[in-house]
XYZ file of C-alpha atoms in Angstrom:
414
model
C 118.613 119.164 74.744
C 122.203 120.017 73.537
C 122.547 122.782 71.150
C 123.127 121.946 67.566
C 126.882 121.233 66.979
C 127.052 122.994 63.709
C 127.197 126.486 62.610
C 129.114 129.708 63.688
C 127.105 130.187 66.826
C 128.011 126.947 68.315
C 131.766 127.452 67.407
C 131.907 130.741 69.373
C 130.042 129.067 72.134
C 132.520 126.291 72.213
C 135.424 128.804 72.448
C 133.881 130.767 75.099
C 132.761 127.734 77.433
C 136.041 125.718 77.107
C 138.702 128.279 76.865
C 137.138 131.180 79.071
C 134.268 130.042 81.197
C 135.877 126.738 82.268
C 139.407 128.220 83.345
C 137.572 130.920 85.343
C 135.047 128.463 87.042
C 137.965 126.188 87.921
C 139.951 128.794 89.531
C 136.846 129.924 91.587
C 136.213 126.499 92.674
C 139.784 125.876 93.719
C 139.516 129.149 95.751
C 136.254 128.418 97.385
C 137.536 124.870 98.401
C 140.703 126.656 100.063
C 138.321 129.286 101.983
C 136.120 126.306 102.841
C 139.157 124.322 104.342
C 140.337 127.402 106.430
C 136.715 127.829 107.724
C 136.340 124.281 108.582
C 139.720 124.264 110.292
C 138.693 127.185 112.442
C 135.362 125.629 113.364
C 137.267 122.232 114.394
C 139.777 124.243 116.500
C 137.087 126.309 118.399
C 134.561 123.360 118.442
C 131.935 125.651 117.129
C 128.734 124.304 115.478
C 127.780 127.675 114.324
C 131.006 128.188 112.405
C 130.658 124.577 111.076
C 127.303 125.474 109.716
C 128.598 128.645 108.172
C 131.331 126.580 106.366
C 128.735 124.250 104.927
C 126.541 126.931 103.768
C 129.356 128.836 102.241
C 130.667 125.810 100.076
C 127.256 124.914 99.059
C 126.364 128.419 97.827
C 129.803 128.718 96.233
C 129.350 125.556 94.058
C 125.938 126.633 93.045
C 127.219 130.103 91.913
C 130.209 128.557 90.110
C 128.081 126.263 88.145
C 125.558 128.855 87.240
C 122.418 127.203 88.921
C 119.073 128.879 88.332
C 116.672 127.109 90.896
C 112.998 127.817 91.062
C 111.602 126.598 94.371
C 107.861 125.631 94.761
C 106.284 125.097 98.093
C 107.658 125.456 101.651
C 110.799 123.726 102.860
C 110.148 123.087 106.807
C 112.567 121.704 109.468
C 110.235 119.600 111.565
C 110.539 119.385 115.367
C 109.817 115.737 115.084
C 112.175 113.190 113.780
C 112.003 113.315 109.967
C 114.081 112.804 106.804
C 113.817 114.266 103.168
C 113.756 112.064 100.164
C 113.987 113.084 96.328
C 114.607 111.483 92.999
C 118.308 111.342 91.955
C 119.726 112.467 88.685
C 123.308 113.735 89.631
C 125.492 114.711 92.688
C 124.278 118.120 91.979
C 121.072 117.247 93.492
C 122.506 117.628 96.939
C 123.845 121.028 96.298
C 120.390 122.277 95.006
C 118.568 121.009 97.850
C 121.006 122.210 100.413
C 121.317 125.820 99.094
C 117.746 126.591 100.084
C 117.135 127.714 103.762
C 119.278 125.108 105.320
C 121.924 122.418 104.395
C 121.578 118.615 104.584
C 123.566 115.564 105.535
C 123.237 112.806 103.046
C 123.615 109.047 102.416
C 126.001 108.390 99.626
C 127.790 105.443 97.954
C 131.529 105.606 98.052
C 132.756 105.915 94.624
C 136.216 106.615 95.343
C 138.627 108.886 93.400
C 137.917 112.655 93.146
C 134.431 112.187 94.475
C 135.717 110.541 97.694
C 138.044 113.483 97.930
C 135.100 115.923 97.775
C 133.094 113.855 100.099
C 135.724 113.685 102.897
C 136.468 117.393 102.481
C 132.815 118.609 102.466
C 130.503 116.277 104.004
C 132.518 113.883 106.147
C 131.852 116.399 109.201
C 128.251 116.907 109.105
C 127.002 113.544 109.663
C 126.762 112.381 105.932
C 127.286 108.512 105.664
C 129.278 106.936 102.886
C 129.158 103.049 102.125
C 130.166 100.453 99.711
C 127.041 98.767 98.289
C 129.194 95.836 97.647
C 130.126 95.336 101.285
C 127.154 93.716 103.374
C 128.667 94.908 106.632
C 128.486 98.634 105.439
C 124.951 98.236 104.080
C 123.693 96.838 107.407
C 125.402 99.593 109.273
C 123.788 102.517 107.325
C 120.403 102.287 108.786
C 121.652 102.138 112.564
C 123.834 105.278 111.842
C 120.878 107.111 110.188
C 118.865 106.407 113.218
C 121.601 107.757 115.607
C 122.036 110.730 113.234
C 118.329 111.636 113.303
C 117.882 111.099 117.007
C 120.593 113.646 117.734
C 118.570 116.175 115.566
C 121.543 117.333 113.680
C 121.442 118.531 110.066
C 118.308 117.170 108.371
C 119.170 113.861 106.476
C 118.637 113.727 102.605
C 118.248 110.361 101.172
C 117.885 109.294 97.456
C 115.807 106.072 97.758
C 116.399 105.268 93.960
C 119.961 104.398 94.966
C 121.335 105.264 91.658
C 121.263 108.071 89.099
C 118.362 108.304 86.838
C 117.982 110.410 83.644
C 115.409 112.614 85.227
C 112.653 111.263 82.736
C 111.732 108.314 84.974
C 111.491 107.329 88.694
C 112.706 103.834 89.457
C 112.091 101.479 92.390
C 112.574 103.174 95.868
C 114.494 101.065 98.238
C 112.532 100.254 101.149
C 115.125 100.906 103.979
C 114.351 104.447 104.808
C 110.642 103.782 104.735
C 111.074 101.374 107.589
C 112.375 103.905 110.109
C 108.655 104.927 111.165
C 109.415 108.647 111.009
C 108.066 111.645 108.897
C 109.154 111.798 105.292
C 109.421 114.920 103.455
C 109.277 114.268 99.668
C 111.037 116.542 97.224
C 110.972 116.459 93.443
C 113.564 117.899 91.174
C 112.963 118.543 87.626
C 115.904 119.833 85.508
C 115.188 121.958 82.285
C 117.265 120.412 79.469
C 117.848 123.508 77.248
C 121.717 123.573 77.142
C 122.563 120.488 79.078
C 121.896 116.958 80.153
C 122.327 116.884 83.910
C 122.221 113.041 84.176
C 125.344 111.374 85.577
C 125.669 108.070 83.785
C 128.403 106.262 85.865
C 128.577 103.611 83.289
C 129.681 106.088 80.535
C 131.968 108.521 82.512
C 133.277 108.999 85.926
C 132.907 111.853 88.337
C 135.797 113.970 87.084
C 134.446 113.958 83.426
C 130.944 114.673 84.825
C 132.284 117.613 86.919
C 134.225 118.993 83.735
C 130.921 118.655 81.725
C 128.993 120.868 84.124
C 131.584 123.331 84.477
C 131.640 123.950 80.719
C 127.761 124.540 80.461
C 126.326 127.909 80.225
C 123.911 127.246 83.388
C 122.088 124.789 84.981
C 118.055 125.349 85.451
C 115.805 123.230 87.605
C 112.511 123.477 89.451
C 112.300 122.048 93.048
C 109.078 121.184 94.613
C 108.802 120.792 98.372
C 105.950 118.769 99.522
C 104.374 118.424 102.798
C 105.647 115.724 105.208
C 103.872 112.337 105.307
C 103.931 109.309 107.492
C 103.443 105.676 107.046
C 99.879 104.627 107.765
C 99.074 102.115 110.363
C 98.009 99.521 107.642
C 100.734 100.258 105.216
C 103.803 98.208 104.655
C 107.253 99.900 104.095
C 106.828 98.853 100.269
C 103.553 100.522 99.992
C 104.703 103.784 101.628
C 107.779 103.796 99.329
C 105.508 103.321 96.302
C 103.187 106.051 97.549
C 106.025 108.559 98.032
C 107.418 107.591 94.611
C 104.092 108.474 93.079
C 103.998 111.900 94.721
C 107.390 112.753 93.310
C 106.682 111.296 89.984
C 103.315 113.398 89.522
C 104.803 116.649 90.998
C 107.779 116.620 88.583
C 106.132 115.089 85.629
C 108.400 112.040 85.618
C 107.197 108.643 84.264
C 106.546 106.209 87.128
C 108.677 102.952 86.651
C 108.698 99.933 88.641
C 112.121 98.862 87.409
C 114.859 98.341 90.064
C 117.670 100.925 89.342
C 120.238 98.619 90.821
C 119.852 96.208 87.934
C 121.311 98.560 85.357
C 124.806 98.031 86.757
C 126.110 95.084 88.606
C 123.166 93.713 90.695
C 123.540 91.009 93.373
C 123.149 87.390 92.048
C 119.938 87.180 94.295
C 118.324 90.094 92.522
C 118.950 88.523 89.140
C 117.571 85.325 90.219
C 114.487 86.940 91.777
C 113.898 88.698 88.535
C 114.155 85.413 86.569
C 111.519 83.915 88.957
C 109.396 87.012 88.416
C 109.723 86.582 84.479
C 108.818 82.780 84.862
C 105.687 83.347 86.954
C 104.607 86.217 84.462
C 105.207 83.955 81.521
C 103.367 81.044 83.029
C 100.499 83.364 83.790
C 100.437 84.954 80.438
C 97.098 83.782 79.425
C 95.468 85.777 82.398
C 97.422 88.877 81.225
C 94.721 89.145 78.532
C 91.953 89.565 80.990
C 90.574 92.565 82.945
C 92.967 92.665 85.697
C 95.611 94.682 83.759
C 92.921 96.846 82.146
C 92.117 98.757 85.246
C 89.691 96.490 87.429
C 92.623 95.925 89.979
C 92.742 99.711 90.554
C 90.990 101.170 93.695
C 88.240 103.543 93.513
C 90.550 106.557 93.381
C 92.490 104.936 90.589
C 95.870 105.295 92.504
C 96.841 101.655 93.711
C 95.745 97.912 93.359
C 96.241 95.151 95.743
C 98.137 92.055 94.832
C 98.297 88.689 96.464
C 98.048 90.559 99.863
C 101.797 91.336 99.738
C 101.492 95.048 99.132
C 99.960 97.722 96.896
C 101.166 98.518 93.391
C 100.027 101.283 91.198
C 97.733 100.384 88.166
C 99.308 100.308 84.730
C 97.736 103.458 83.567
C 100.145 105.228 86.251
C 103.199 103.249 85.167
C 105.077 104.191 82.155
C 107.758 101.554 82.202
C 108.395 100.980 78.373
C 106.159 103.503 76.414
C 109.001 103.523 73.734
C 108.011 99.898 72.716
C 104.506 99.528 71.212
C 104.532 95.885 70.349
C 102.708 92.783 71.289
C 104.401 89.490 72.573
C 103.204 86.000 73.608
C 99.976 85.879 71.860
C 98.781 89.627 71.687
C 99.941 90.759 75.085
C 101.301 94.405 75.032
C 105.041 94.372 75.927
C 104.442 97.217 78.316
C 101.739 95.204 80.168
C 104.058 92.123 80.325
C 107.093 94.090 81.604
C 104.903 95.947 84.299
C 103.415 92.643 85.465
C 106.707 91.106 85.723
C 108.084 94.027 87.720
C 104.964 93.809 90.062
C 105.852 90.198 90.771
C 109.521 91.008 91.287
C 108.263 93.612 93.835
C 106.194 90.991 95.566
C 109.230 88.629 95.758
C 111.160 91.198 97.270
C 108.571 91.571 100.092
C 108.736 87.883 100.918
C 110.982 86.554 103.794
C 114.453 85.491 102.698
C 113.858 81.748 103.338
C 110.710 81.850 100.960
C 112.875 83.761 98.272
C 115.523 81.045 98.720
C 112.904 78.231 97.985
C 111.724 79.894 94.896
C 115.205 80.524 93.527
C 116.027 76.885 94.175
C 112.923 75.716 92.305
C 114.051 77.888 89.450
C 117.522 76.439 89.345
C 116.046 72.915 89.447
C 113.635 73.524 86.595
C 116.418 75.493 84.648
C 118.570 72.257 84.726
C 115.898 70.266 83.108
C 115.626 72.260 79.908
C 116.231 70.270 76.842
C 118.880 72.353 75.033
C 118.560 70.123 71.880
C 115.707 72.296 70.930
C 117.791 75.385 70.656
C 118.977 76.455 67.217
C 122.580 75.692 66.465
C 123.001 79.213 64.795
C 121.430 82.519 65.321
C 121.403 82.073 69.202
C 124.123 83.183 71.442
C 122.679 82.271 74.894
C 123.551 78.500 74.672
C 126.949 78.921 75.908
C 125.684 81.564 78.651
C 123.138 78.986 79.732
C 125.632 76.267 80.441
C 128.025 78.832 82.146
C 125.114 79.845 84.416
C 124.336 76.050 85.372
C 128.098 75.627 86.268
C 128.869 78.795 88.055
C 125.373 80.061 88.879
C 126.247 83.262 87.346
C 125.167 85.409 84.348
C 121.912 86.776 83.112
C 120.288 85.008 80.331
C 117.966 87.169 78.217
C 117.386 85.057 75.075
C 113.816 83.864 74.111
C 114.983 80.334 74.009
C 115.473 80.284 77.806
C 111.768 80.062 78.247
C 111.238 76.874 76.366
C 107.879 75.183 77.065
C 107.404 77.721 80.026
C 109.896 75.928 82.031
C 111.798 79.274 83.043
């Protein structure tokens, strides 16, 4: 929560933070980067791993000091002898510095955002085995897993991965991408919970870029967070990568007190057309099955005896509705007395099942969806009060665009 922007106290706080604290922190950050550049240059000249590690520890500690971080660690952080990887929920680029400042630093996997972020990545992380990739480049994404395996096999700095793949507001956890859970190595879950007393640490890339976010953090009084280190866990013999990802996400959600959501975080920005189409197929399947949603399957009967997971169509385990808090802010009923939360949860479960299917089966379902979409009778659509008519025709012509109007599901054909 930000402080109230009215009153004398806020005025003096604004003056101090923006005209005194910010210049001092900016100067200190510049000096820290210069010292780090000197240290890393010496490490490269003498080809010394110890000097390199010292340089990383220095810049990480310096950034945490400059930003005024107050971190409370719970549990024990271990560097295992076996091949392992650390995973965590993701709120801001600050997550990396918080986790790397305790005991030993990490290498990480990050999307290449360009600009000032790319400059810092190249200066600080490019030499420690960290991996930068462009999500829009299919070749880059295919190389990430092989480079991660190579890094882990050499037993360099422990790899830190944020499976959500995007920054989340530290109130929810969204779908974990399954790539890292296919490596058949030990996974060390870490949960981060920020205390929102004087700031909001969430980096909303749709609203502002890295430079503005860094400026925002430099003008806060301090940053307070709790970090929970959990024992390593391994994929069970009868467990799929998706089931393993969901189990790890549940551990992090419960430890940090976050709402466990099935939503795919990639869908908030510019998702691939295939992901959009899979979500449409999931919506159609859930809509056509809406009568069964009133039964007992979503009231807990699908939960296992321990109440943690339920099996669905043999494709994987998904957590029961009482452990999913996808849309708690919307307490309404739709489609004949079906709770909105229940419908959205079931749609996301179907989406997860589709993501588990082989590509050729996904392709068949998407083609079936497109064929049925082209058979919709658009004459039933109202001429006024509905803006999806044009979008629907644009999609059929260019196979692009996400329709969200209620008229897209006429007679259950979508």
